[in-house]
Short mmCIF file of C-alpha atoms in Angstrom, two decimals:
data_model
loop_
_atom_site.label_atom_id
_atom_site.label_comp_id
_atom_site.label_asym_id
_atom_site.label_seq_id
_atom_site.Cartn_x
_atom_site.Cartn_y
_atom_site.Cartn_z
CA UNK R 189 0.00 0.00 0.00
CA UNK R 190 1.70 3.24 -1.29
CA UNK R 191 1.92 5.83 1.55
CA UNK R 192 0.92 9.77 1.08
CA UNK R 193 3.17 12.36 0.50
CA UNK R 194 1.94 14.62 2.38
CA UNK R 195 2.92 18.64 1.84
CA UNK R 196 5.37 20.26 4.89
CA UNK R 197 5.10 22.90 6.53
CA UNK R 198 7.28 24.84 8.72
CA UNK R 199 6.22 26.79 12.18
CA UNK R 200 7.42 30.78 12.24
CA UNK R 201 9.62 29.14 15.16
CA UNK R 202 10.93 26.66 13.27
CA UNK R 203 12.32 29.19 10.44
CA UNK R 204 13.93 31.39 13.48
CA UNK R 205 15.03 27.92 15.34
CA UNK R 206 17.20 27.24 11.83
CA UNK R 207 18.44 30.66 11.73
CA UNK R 208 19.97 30.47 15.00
CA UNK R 209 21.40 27.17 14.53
CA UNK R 210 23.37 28.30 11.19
CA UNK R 211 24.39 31.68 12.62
CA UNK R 212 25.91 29.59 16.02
CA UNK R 213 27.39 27.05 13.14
CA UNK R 214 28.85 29.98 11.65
CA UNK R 215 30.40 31.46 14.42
CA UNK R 216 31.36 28.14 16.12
CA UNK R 217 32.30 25.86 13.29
CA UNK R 218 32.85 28.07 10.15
CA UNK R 219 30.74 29.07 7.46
CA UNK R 220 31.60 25.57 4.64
CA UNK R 221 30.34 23.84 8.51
CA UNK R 222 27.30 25.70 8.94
CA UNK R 223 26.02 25.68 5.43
CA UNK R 224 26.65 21.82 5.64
CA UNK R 225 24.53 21.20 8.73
CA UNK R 226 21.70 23.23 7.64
CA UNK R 227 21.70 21.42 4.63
CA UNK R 228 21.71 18.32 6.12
CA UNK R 229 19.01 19.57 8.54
CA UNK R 230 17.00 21.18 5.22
CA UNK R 231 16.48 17.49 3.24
CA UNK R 232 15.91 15.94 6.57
CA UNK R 233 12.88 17.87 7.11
CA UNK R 234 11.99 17.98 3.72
CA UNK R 235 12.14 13.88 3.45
CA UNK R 236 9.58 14.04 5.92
CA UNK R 237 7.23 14.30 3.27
CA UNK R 238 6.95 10.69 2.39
CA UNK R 239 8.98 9.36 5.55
CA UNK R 240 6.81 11.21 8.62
CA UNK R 241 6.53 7.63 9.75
CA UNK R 242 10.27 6.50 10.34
CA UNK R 243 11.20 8.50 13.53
CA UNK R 244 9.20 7.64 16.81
CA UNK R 245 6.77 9.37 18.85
CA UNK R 246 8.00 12.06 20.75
CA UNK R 247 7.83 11.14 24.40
CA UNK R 248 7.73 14.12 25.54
CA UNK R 249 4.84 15.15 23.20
CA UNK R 250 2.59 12.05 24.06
CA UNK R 251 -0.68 11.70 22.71
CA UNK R 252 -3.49 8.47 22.00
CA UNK R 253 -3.19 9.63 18.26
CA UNK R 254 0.51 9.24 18.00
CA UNK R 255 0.94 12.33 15.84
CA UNK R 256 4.04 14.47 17.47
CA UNK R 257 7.14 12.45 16.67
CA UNK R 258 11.03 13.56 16.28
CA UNK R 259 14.22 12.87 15.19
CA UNK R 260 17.76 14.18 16.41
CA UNK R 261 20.07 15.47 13.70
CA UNK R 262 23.76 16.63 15.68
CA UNK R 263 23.08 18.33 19.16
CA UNK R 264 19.54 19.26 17.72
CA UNK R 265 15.65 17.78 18.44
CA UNK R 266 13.48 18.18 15.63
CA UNK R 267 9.79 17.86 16.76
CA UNK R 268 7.06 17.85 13.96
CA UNK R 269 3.36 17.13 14.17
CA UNK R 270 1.37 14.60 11.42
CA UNK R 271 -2.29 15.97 10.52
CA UNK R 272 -4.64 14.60 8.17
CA UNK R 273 -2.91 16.31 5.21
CA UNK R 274 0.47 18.07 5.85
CA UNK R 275 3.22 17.78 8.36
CA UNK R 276 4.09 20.38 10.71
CA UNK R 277 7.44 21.31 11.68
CA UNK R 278 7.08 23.05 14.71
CA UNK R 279 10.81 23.45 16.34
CA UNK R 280 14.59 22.55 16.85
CA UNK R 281 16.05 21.92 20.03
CA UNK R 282 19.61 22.35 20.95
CA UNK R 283 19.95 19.39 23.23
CA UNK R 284 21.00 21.55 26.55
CA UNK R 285 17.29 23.11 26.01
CA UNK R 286 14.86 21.73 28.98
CA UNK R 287 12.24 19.83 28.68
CA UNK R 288 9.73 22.38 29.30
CA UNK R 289 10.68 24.06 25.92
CA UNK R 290 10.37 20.82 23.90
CA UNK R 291 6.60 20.69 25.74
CA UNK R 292 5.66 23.99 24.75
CA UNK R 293 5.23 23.05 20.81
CA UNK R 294 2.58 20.94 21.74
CA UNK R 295 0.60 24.38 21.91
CA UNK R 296 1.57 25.95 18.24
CA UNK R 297 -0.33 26.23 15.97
CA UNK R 298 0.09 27.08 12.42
CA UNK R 299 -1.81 28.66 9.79
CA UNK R 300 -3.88 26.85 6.69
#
């Protein structure tokens, strides 16, 4: 049974979450770095389109439909929510971030 691709989208948050992370990369590792990881980061997240199903449920994000889920990608938590016909790519975590942060994208929401 062939699976649907379903459209992404990405949260306001997200877009200023992947900001940060290059301009950190930047200053940290080097531009050739930082354009590297966000790439990497970039087809990740895009690939979600017809793979929303490989990376588990989030656990802190639990729900009885099973829809927030994430995957980890360096030092960084991705968390993205499945709906009926997109997925939602609410935020990246640095890994130092608490837990409390990671439980707060349970409550964005984003636009049609």
């Amino acid at each position: 049974m062939d699976k649907q691709i379903r459209e992404v989208v990405l949260s306001l948050e997200l877009q200023s979450d992947l900001e940060s992370i290059f301009n950190y990369g930047h200053e940290t590792f080097g531009l050739r770095a930082a354009e590297s990881f966000l790439a990497d980061l970039i087809f990740r997240v895009e690939s979600l389109a017809f793979n929303y199903e490989l990376y588990p449920e989030c656990v802190h994000l639990k729900t009885q439909a099973r829809n927030y889920r994430n995957f980890f990608i360096g030092s960084y938590l991705v968390v993205y929510r499945i709906t009926e016909h997109r997925i939602e790519v609410l935020r990246a975590f640095h890994s130092s971030r608490s837990i409390n942060a990671v439980k707060s994208s349970k409550k964005l929401r984003l636009s049609l």
